[in-house]
Amino acid sequence: MPIRAVLWDIDDTLFDYTSADRAGMHDHLAAEGLADRFPTVDQALGRWREITDLNWGRFAAGETDFQGQRRDRVRMFLGVELSDAEADAWFQRYIVHFESAWSLFPDSLAVLDVLAADYRQAVLSNSSLRNQDRKLRVLGVRDHFEAVVCAVELGVAKPDAAAFHAACDAMALDPREVAYVGNEPDIDAGGAVAAGLAGVWLDRHGTGGRPELVRITDLGQLPGLLRGDTRFGALSAIG
């Protein structure tokens, strides 16, 4: 069955989340008078990500809601008791610095434009529709996608097959007609394959390994991969 649509991850796939995250943390710590609290920005960011992963796991398990996990991240990071309003305000100040550093990867817009002629495109993200729809609009690419499907609204997240199937349903396509592209080998490409889609791992850093997965190192490789063999039967030239 030929590929008719490309389903995209956003963060660290199309959008340079890691760079924006680091720049945002640097500026936020300075603005909050917390620059001396951590030896380096990278250590502060490492702690923030550790806390984020922990609380996102709690959210995914239904132990807290979306706003609750945000508040708990702030409280854990600062190590102080804060009211909900205080935690919300701190997080919003952080978001301002984070958003000021937003940008697409250099190869993102070109591949979205190239694929638009032959493939339908949509998004499946382990975030919220409010966040990701706004992000895509700010970055100027929302119109490339006929659907934006997010875990918060679904109540299920990647790599659960139900998340991938919901995104396929939004396009009224069989999973076998959809390729999923993302930067996480297990959550994105591996999850997609297990759900019956064609999974593509975007390995921007060239870490390699995982020979069972279809791997590209640059989005510029994607159109040739799709058009050369829509079921990825001849991977040696890329993988």
PDB file of C-alpha atoms in Angstrom:
ATOM      1  CA  MET A   1       0.000   0.000   0.000  1.00  0.00           C
ATOM      2  CA  PRO A   2       1.623   3.324  -1.065  1.00  0.00           C
ATOM      3  CA  ILE A   3       2.390   6.128   1.347  1.00  0.00           C
ATOM      4  CA  ARG A   4      -0.139   8.944   0.976  1.00  0.00           C
ATOM      5  CA  ALA A   5       0.647  11.103   3.992  1.00  0.00           C
ATOM      6  CA  VAL A   6       3.492  12.155   6.251  1.00  0.00           C
ATOM      7  CA  LEU A   7       2.732  12.488   9.949  1.00  0.00           C
ATOM      8  CA  TRP A   8       5.174  14.665  11.851  1.00  0.00           C
ATOM      9  CA  ASP A   9       6.583  15.028  15.313  1.00  0.00           C
ATOM     10  CA  ILE A  10       7.336  18.692  16.094  1.00  0.00           C
ATOM     11  CA  ASP A  11       9.839  19.198  18.909  1.00  0.00           C
ATOM     12  CA  ASP A  12      13.449  18.503  17.878  1.00  0.00           C
ATOM     13  CA  THR A  13      12.151  17.262  14.523  1.00  0.00           C
ATOM     14  CA  LEU A  14      10.827  20.361  12.748  1.00  0.00           C
ATOM     15  CA  PHE A  15      11.292  22.813  15.614  1.00  0.00           C
ATOM     16  CA  ASP A  16      14.700  23.274  17.278  1.00  0.00           C
ATOM     17  CA  TYR A  17      13.361  22.700  20.778  1.00  0.00           C
ATOM     18  CA  THR A  18      16.719  21.951  22.398  1.00  0.00           C
ATOM     19  CA  SER A  19      18.347  25.215  21.308  1.00  0.00           C
ATOM     20  CA  ALA A  20      15.314  27.265  22.296  1.00  0.00           C
ATOM     21  CA  ASP A  21      15.124  25.460  25.617  1.00  0.00           C
ATOM     22  CA  ARG A  22      18.739  26.282  26.445  1.00  0.00           C
ATOM     23  CA  ALA A  23      18.511  29.914  25.377  1.00  0.00           C
ATOM     24  CA  GLY A  24      15.241  30.356  27.227  1.00  0.00           C
ATOM     25  CA  MET A  25      16.636  28.863  30.425  1.00  0.00           C
ATOM     26  CA  HIS A  26      19.733  31.066  30.236  1.00  0.00           C
ATOM     27  CA  ASP A  27      17.685  34.240  29.898  1.00  0.00           C
ATOM     28  CA  HIS A  28      15.094  33.193  32.461  1.00  0.00           C
ATOM     29  CA  LEU A  29      17.639  32.375  35.151  1.00  0.00           C
ATOM     30  CA  ALA A  30      19.250  35.760  34.633  1.00  0.00           C
ATOM     31  CA  ALA A  31      15.923  37.596  34.782  1.00  0.00           C
ATOM     32  CA  GLU A  32      14.859  35.726  37.944  1.00  0.00           C
ATOM     33  CA  GLY A  33      18.159  36.338  39.735  1.00  0.00           C
ATOM     34  CA  LEU A  34      18.939  32.613  39.707  1.00  0.00           C
ATOM     35  CA  ALA A  35      22.033  32.637  37.495  1.00  0.00           C
ATOM     36  CA  ASP A  36      24.292  31.735  40.439  1.00  0.00           C
ATOM     37  CA  ARG A  37      22.097  28.896  41.648  1.00  0.00           C
ATOM     38  CA  PHE A  38      23.628  26.396  39.213  1.00  0.00           C
ATOM     39  CA  PRO A  39      27.285  26.136  38.127  1.00  0.00           C
ATOM     40  CA  THR A  40      26.270  26.207  34.461  1.00  0.00           C
ATOM     41  CA  VAL A  41      23.160  26.723  32.351  1.00  0.00           C
ATOM     42  CA  ASP A  42      23.483  23.157  31.102  1.00  0.00           C
ATOM     43  CA  GLN A  43      23.276  21.821  34.651  1.00  0.00           C
ATOM     44  CA  ALA A  44      20.198  23.923  35.323  1.00  0.00           C
ATOM     45  CA  LEU A  45      18.658  22.726  32.083  1.00  0.00           C
ATOM     46  CA  GLY A  46      19.527  19.123  32.916  1.00  0.00           C
ATOM     47  CA  ARG A  47      17.718  19.440  36.224  1.00  0.00           C
ATOM     48  CA  TRP A  48      14.726  21.097  34.538  1.00  0.00           C
ATOM     49  CA  ARG A  49      14.497  18.297  31.969  1.00  0.00           C
ATOM     50  CA  GLU A  50      14.791  15.622  34.650  1.00  0.00           C
ATOM     51  CA  ILE A  51      11.914  17.231  36.536  1.00  0.00           C
ATOM     52  CA  THR A  52       9.937  17.644  33.316  1.00  0.00           C
ATOM     53  CA  ASP A  53      10.311  13.962  32.408  1.00  0.00           C
ATOM     54  CA  LEU A  54       9.229  12.907  35.889  1.00  0.00           C
ATOM     55  CA  ASN A  55       6.144  15.073  35.942  1.00  0.00           C
ATOM     56  CA  TRP A  56       5.195  14.355  32.349  1.00  0.00           C
ATOM     57  CA  GLY A  57       5.234  10.688  33.298  1.00  0.00           C
ATOM     58  CA  ARG A  58       2.864  11.475  36.157  1.00  0.00           C
ATOM     59  CA  PHE A  59       0.612  13.363  33.761  1.00  0.00           C
ATOM     60  CA  ALA A  60       0.647  10.518  31.231  1.00  0.00           C
ATOM     61  CA  ALA A  61      -0.312   8.105  34.024  1.00  0.00           C
ATOM     62  CA  GLY A  62      -3.279  10.262  34.986  1.00  0.00           C
ATOM     63  CA  GLU A  63      -1.809  11.270  38.349  1.00  0.00           C
ATOM     64  CA  THR A  64      -2.071  14.999  37.617  1.00  0.00           C
ATOM     65  CA  ASP A  65      -3.485  17.296  34.955  1.00  0.00           C
ATOM     66  CA  PHE A  66      -1.561  19.349  32.405  1.00  0.00           C
ATOM     67  CA  GLN A  67      -1.482  22.527  34.466  1.00  0.00           C
ATOM     68  CA  GLY A  68      -0.674  20.546  37.596  1.00  0.00           C
ATOM     69  CA  GLN A  69       2.451  19.008  36.094  1.00  0.00           C
ATOM     70  CA  ARG A  70       3.637  22.473  35.103  1.00  0.00           C
ATOM     71  CA  ARG A  71       3.153  23.797  38.645  1.00  0.00           C
ATOM     72  CA  ASP A  72       4.936  20.823  40.168  1.00  0.00           C
ATOM     73  CA  ARG A  73       7.873  21.301  37.809  1.00  0.00           C
ATOM     74  CA  VAL A  74       8.330  24.853  39.052  1.00  0.00           C
ATOM     75  CA  ARG A  75       8.049  23.888  42.715  1.00  0.00           C
ATOM     76  CA  MET A  76      10.548  21.057  42.365  1.00  0.00           C
ATOM     77  CA  PHE A  77      12.997  23.161  40.370  1.00  0.00           C
ATOM     78  CA  LEU A  78      12.951  26.004  42.891  1.00  0.00           C
ATOM     79  CA  GLY A  79      12.644  23.774  45.945  1.00  0.00           C
ATOM     80  CA  VAL A  80      10.100  26.072  47.576  1.00  0.00           C
ATOM     81  CA  GLU A  81       6.391  26.026  48.311  1.00  0.00           C
ATOM     82  CA  LEU A  82       4.419  28.186  45.900  1.00  0.00           C
ATOM     83  CA  SER A  83       0.740  28.827  45.445  1.00  0.00           C
ATOM     84  CA  ASP A  84      -0.814  27.760  42.156  1.00  0.00           C
ATOM     85  CA  ALA A  85      -0.901  31.393  41.055  1.00  0.00           C
ATOM     86  CA  GLU A  86       2.772  31.914  41.909  1.00  0.00           C
ATOM     87  CA  ALA A  87       3.833  28.751  40.096  1.00  0.00           C
ATOM     88  CA  ASP A  88       1.743  29.686  37.062  1.00  0.00           C
ATOM     89  CA  ALA A  89       3.281  33.161  36.965  1.00  0.00           C
ATOM     90  CA  TRP A  90       6.837  31.791  37.180  1.00  0.00           C
ATOM     91  CA  PHE A  91       6.167  29.314  34.399  1.00  0.00           C
ATOM     92  CA  GLN A  92       4.659  32.020  32.187  1.00  0.00           C
ATOM     93  CA  ARG A  93       7.749  34.190  32.654  1.00  0.00           C
ATOM     94  CA  TYR A  94       9.861  31.209  31.628  1.00  0.00           C
ATOM     95  CA  ILE A  95       7.678  30.654  28.555  1.00  0.00           C
ATOM     96  CA  VAL A  96       8.256  34.235  27.403  1.00  0.00           C
ATOM     97  CA  HIS A  97      12.022  33.652  27.329  1.00  0.00           C
ATOM     98  CA  PHE A  98      11.629  30.219  25.746  1.00  0.00           C
ATOM     99  CA  GLU A  99       9.362  31.493  22.977  1.00  0.00           C
ATOM    100  CA  SER A 100      11.687  34.353  22.124  1.00  0.00           C
ATOM    101  CA  ALA A 101      14.212  31.738  20.964  1.00  0.00           C
ATOM    102  CA  TRP A 102      11.843  29.689  18.792  1.00  0.00           C
ATOM    103  CA  SER A 103      12.998  28.679  15.316  1.00  0.00           C
ATOM    104  CA  LEU A 104      12.599  25.907  12.786  1.00  0.00           C
ATOM    105  CA  PHE A 105      15.565  23.765  11.816  1.00  0.00           C
ATOM    106  CA  PRO A 106      17.112  25.042   8.553  1.00  0.00           C
ATOM    107  CA  ASP A 107      15.876  21.990   6.615  1.00  0.00           C
ATOM    108  CA  SER A 108      12.286  22.015   7.884  1.00  0.00           C
ATOM    109  CA  LEU A 109      10.467  24.516   5.701  1.00  0.00           C
ATOM    110  CA  ALA A 110      12.040  23.284   2.496  1.00  0.00           C
ATOM    111  CA  VAL A 111      10.964  19.681   3.040  1.00  0.00           C
ATOM    112  CA  LEU A 112       7.434  20.696   4.037  1.00  0.00           C
ATOM    113  CA  ASP A 113       7.161  22.656   0.802  1.00  0.00           C
ATOM    114  CA  VAL A 114       8.622  19.866  -1.338  1.00  0.00           C
ATOM    115  CA  LEU A 115       6.352  17.191   0.106  1.00  0.00           C
ATOM    116  CA  ALA A 116       3.215  19.312  -0.161  1.00  0.00           C
ATOM    117  CA  ALA A 117       2.809  18.551  -3.868  1.00  0.00           C
ATOM    118  CA  ASP A 118       2.552  14.783  -3.404  1.00  0.00           C
ATOM    119  CA  TYR A 119       1.704  14.001   0.216  1.00  0.00           C
ATOM    120  CA  ARG A 120      -0.843  15.043   2.775  1.00  0.00           C
ATOM    121  CA  GLN A 121       0.746  16.194   6.041  1.00  0.00           C
ATOM    122  CA  ALA A 122      -0.346  16.256   9.678  1.00  0.00           C
ATOM    123  CA  VAL A 123       1.129  16.352  13.183  1.00  0.00           C
ATOM    124  CA  LEU A 124       1.069  13.958  16.128  1.00  0.00           C
ATOM    125  CA  SER A 125       2.670  15.399  19.267  1.00  0.00           C
ATOM    126  CA  ASN A 126       2.999  14.344  22.894  1.00  0.00           C
ATOM    127  CA  SER A 127       1.964  17.816  24.012  1.00  0.00           C
ATOM    128  CA  SER A 128      -1.221  19.880  23.998  1.00  0.00           C
ATOM    129  CA  LEU A 129      -3.099  21.255  21.023  1.00  0.00           C
ATOM    130  CA  ARG A 130      -3.046  24.730  22.554  1.00  0.00           C
ATOM    131  CA  ASN A 131       0.741  24.715  22.733  1.00  0.00           C
ATOM    132  CA  GLN A 132       1.530  23.053  19.450  1.00  0.00           C
ATOM    133  CA  ASP A 133      -1.064  24.771  17.280  1.00  0.00           C
ATOM    134  CA  ARG A 134       0.168  28.139  18.525  1.00  0.00           C
ATOM    135  CA  LYS A 135       3.792  27.113  18.002  1.00  0.00           C
ATOM    136  CA  LEU A 136       3.155  26.127  14.402  1.00  0.00           C
ATOM    137  CA  ARG A 137       1.365  29.412  13.753  1.00  0.00           C
ATOM    138  CA  VAL A 138       4.153  31.490  15.279  1.00  0.00           C
ATOM    139  CA  LEU A 139       6.683  29.572  13.195  1.00  0.00           C
ATOM    140  CA  GLY A 140       4.582  30.178  10.071  1.00  0.00           C
ATOM    141  CA  VAL A 141       3.944  26.553   9.074  1.00  0.00           C
ATOM    142  CA  ARG A 142       0.494  25.709  10.477  1.00  0.00           C
ATOM    143  CA  ASP A 143      -1.091  25.788   7.010  1.00  0.00           C
ATOM    144  CA  HIS A 144       1.064  22.853   5.910  1.00  0.00           C
ATOM    145  CA  PHE A 145      -0.892  20.470   8.147  1.00  0.00           C
ATOM    146  CA  GLU A 146      -4.460  19.367   7.727  1.00  0.00           C
ATOM    147  CA  ALA A 147      -4.618  18.078  11.305  1.00  0.00           C
ATOM    148  CA  VAL A 148      -2.720  18.606  14.561  1.00  0.00           C
ATOM    149  CA  VAL A 149      -3.343  15.748  16.988  1.00  0.00           C
ATOM    150  CA  CYS A 150      -1.963  15.967  20.534  1.00  0.00           C
ATOM    151  CA  ALA A 151      -1.688  13.634  23.505  1.00  0.00           C
ATOM    152  CA  VAL A 152      -3.317  15.939  26.031  1.00  0.00           C
ATOM    153  CA  GLU A 153      -6.591  15.994  24.136  1.00  0.00           C
ATOM    154  CA  LEU A 154      -6.397  12.334  23.114  1.00  0.00           C
ATOM    155  CA  GLY A 155      -5.733  11.057  26.595  1.00  0.00           C
ATOM    156  CA  VAL A 156      -3.071   8.739  25.173  1.00  0.00           C
ATOM    157  CA  ALA A 157       0.510   9.433  24.110  1.00  0.00           C
ATOM    158  CA  LYS A 158       3.159   8.009  21.796  1.00  0.00           C
ATOM    159  CA  PRO A 159       4.367   5.281  21.618  1.00  0.00           C
ATOM    160  CA  ASP A 160       0.904   3.867  22.343  1.00  0.00           C
ATOM    161  CA  ALA A 161      -0.545   2.602  19.076  1.00  0.00           C
ATOM    162  CA  ALA A 162      -3.838   4.323  19.863  1.00  0.00           C
ATOM    163  CA  ALA A 163      -2.156   7.722  19.498  1.00  0.00           C
ATOM    164  CA  PHE A 164      -0.840   6.902  16.021  1.00  0.00           C
ATOM    165  CA  HIS A 165      -4.154   5.391  14.988  1.00  0.00           C
ATOM    166  CA  ALA A 166      -6.038   8.496  16.145  1.00  0.00           C
ATOM    167  CA  ALA A 167      -3.853  10.662  13.919  1.00  0.00           C
ATOM    168  CA  CYS A 168      -4.436   8.324  10.972  1.00  0.00           C
ATOM    169  CA  ASP A 169      -8.181   8.432  11.670  1.00  0.00           C
ATOM    170  CA  ALA A 170      -8.038  12.235  11.586  1.00  0.00           C
ATOM    171  CA  MET A 171      -6.891  11.924   7.976  1.00  0.00           C
ATOM    172  CA  ALA A 172      -9.192   8.967   7.225  1.00  0.00           C
ATOM    173  CA  LEU A 173      -6.188   6.893   6.167  1.00  0.00           C
ATOM    174  CA  ASP A 174      -5.082   3.361   6.887  1.00  0.00           C
ATOM    175  CA  PRO A 175      -1.902   3.318   9.036  1.00  0.00           C
ATOM    176  CA  ARG A 176      -0.128   1.544   6.178  1.00  0.00           C
ATOM    177  CA  GLU A 177      -0.645   4.670   4.069  1.00  0.00           C
ATOM    178  CA  VAL A 178       1.138   6.938   6.557  1.00  0.00           C
ATOM    179  CA  ALA A 179       4.811   7.572   7.337  1.00  0.00           C
ATOM    180  CA  TYR A 180       5.691   9.002  10.737  1.00  0.00           C
ATOM    181  CA  VAL A 181       8.850  11.117  11.126  1.00  0.00           C
ATOM    182  CA  GLY A 182      10.357  11.928  14.520  1.00  0.00           C
ATOM    183  CA  ASN A 183      13.628  12.324  16.395  1.00  0.00           C
ATOM    184  CA  GLU A 184      13.027   9.651  19.051  1.00  0.00           C
ATOM    185  CA  PRO A 185      13.878   6.110  17.892  1.00  0.00           C
ATOM    186  CA  ASP A 186      11.568   4.358  20.344  1.00  0.00           C
ATOM    187  CA  ILE A 187       8.741   6.816  20.932  1.00  0.00           C
ATOM    188  CA  ASP A 188       8.522   7.980  17.317  1.00  0.00           C
ATOM    189  CA  ALA A 189       9.866   5.565  14.703  1.00  0.00           C
ATOM    190  CA  GLY A 190       9.620   2.415  16.805  1.00  0.00           C
ATOM    191  CA  GLY A 191       6.154   3.290  18.056  1.00  0.00           C
ATOM    192  CA  ALA A 192       4.968   4.070  14.549  1.00  0.00           C
ATOM    193  CA  VAL A 193       6.200   0.765  13.165  1.00  0.00           C
ATOM    194  CA  ALA A 194       4.557  -1.161  16.008  1.00  0.00           C
ATOM    195  CA  ALA A 195       1.303   0.641  15.201  1.00  0.00           C
ATOM    196  CA  GLY A 196       1.462  -0.372  11.540  1.00  0.00           C
ATOM    197  CA  LEU A 197       2.796   2.889  10.082  1.00  0.00           C
ATOM    198  CA  ALA A 198       6.063   3.391   8.219  1.00  0.00           C
ATOM    199  CA  GLY A 199       8.377   4.890  10.840  1.00  0.00           C
ATOM    200  CA  VAL A 200      11.323   7.165  10.047  1.00  0.00           C
ATOM    201  CA  TRP A 201      13.893   8.042  12.701  1.00  0.00           C
ATOM    202  CA  LEU A 202      15.425  11.486  12.192  1.00  0.00           C
ATOM    203  CA  ASP A 203      18.887  10.990  13.699  1.00  0.00           C
ATOM    204  CA  ARG A 204      20.181  14.551  13.391  1.00  0.00           C
ATOM    205  CA  HIS A 205      23.263  13.855  15.517  1.00  0.00           C
ATOM    206  CA  GLY A 206      24.256  10.739  13.588  1.00  0.00           C
ATOM    207  CA  THR A 207      24.294   8.536  16.674  1.00  0.00           C
ATOM    208  CA  GLY A 208      23.533   5.480  14.557  1.00  0.00           C
ATOM    209  CA  GLY A 209      22.641   2.068  15.815  1.00  0.00           C
ATOM    210  CA  ARG A 210      19.128   0.668  15.739  1.00  0.00           C
ATOM    211  CA  PRO A 211      19.542  -1.022  12.340  1.00  0.00           C
ATOM    212  CA  GLU A 212      15.953  -2.258  12.510  1.00  0.00           C
ATOM    213  CA  LEU A 213      14.713   1.313  12.046  1.00  0.00           C
ATOM    214  CA  VAL A 214      14.595   3.421   8.914  1.00  0.00           C
ATOM    215  CA  ARG A 215      17.023   6.250   9.640  1.00  0.00           C
ATOM    216  CA  ILE A 216      17.784   9.596   8.034  1.00  0.00           C
ATOM    217  CA  THR A 217      20.177  12.256   9.300  1.00  0.00           C
ATOM    218  CA  ASP A 218      18.698  15.244   7.483  1.00  0.00           C
ATOM    219  CA  LEU A 219      15.152  16.045   6.382  1.00  0.00           C
ATOM    220  CA  GLY A 220      16.450  16.680   2.885  1.00  0.00           C
ATOM    221  CA  GLN A 221      16.769  12.884   2.559  1.00  0.00           C
ATOM    222  CA  LEU A 222      13.090  12.288   3.211  1.00  0.00           C
ATOM    223  CA  PRO A 223      11.529  13.084  -0.206  1.00  0.00           C
ATOM    224  CA  GLY A 224      13.893  10.701  -2.000  1.00  0.00           C
ATOM    225  CA  LEU A 225      13.192   7.985   0.557  1.00  0.00           C
ATOM    226  CA  LEU A 226       9.441   8.328   0.142  1.00  0.00           C
ATOM    227  CA  ARG A 227       9.509   8.492  -3.615  1.00  0.00           C
ATOM    228  CA  GLY A 228      12.150   5.821  -4.090  1.00  0.00           C
ATOM    229  CA  ASP A 229      10.274   3.130  -2.236  1.00  0.00           C
ATOM    230  CA  THR A 230       7.123   4.050  -0.370  1.00  0.00           C
ATOM    231  CA  ARG A 231       7.381   1.017   1.929  1.00  0.00           C
ATOM    232  CA  PHE A 232      11.090   1.609   2.571  1.00  0.00           C
ATOM    233  CA  GLY A 233      12.199  -1.649   1.074  1.00  0.00           C
ATOM    234  CA  ALA A 234      15.614  -0.367  -0.030  1.00  0.00           C
ATOM    235  CA  LEU A 235      17.197   1.410   2.882  1.00  0.00           C
ATOM    236  CA  SER A 236      20.889   0.725   2.425  1.00  0.00           C
ATOM    237  CA  ALA A 237      21.550   3.989   0.582  1.00  0.00           C
ATOM    238  CA  ILE A 238      20.331   6.018   3.560  1.00  0.00           C
ATOM    239  CA  GLY A 239      20.624   3.862   6.667  1.00  0.00           C
TER     240      GLY A 239
END
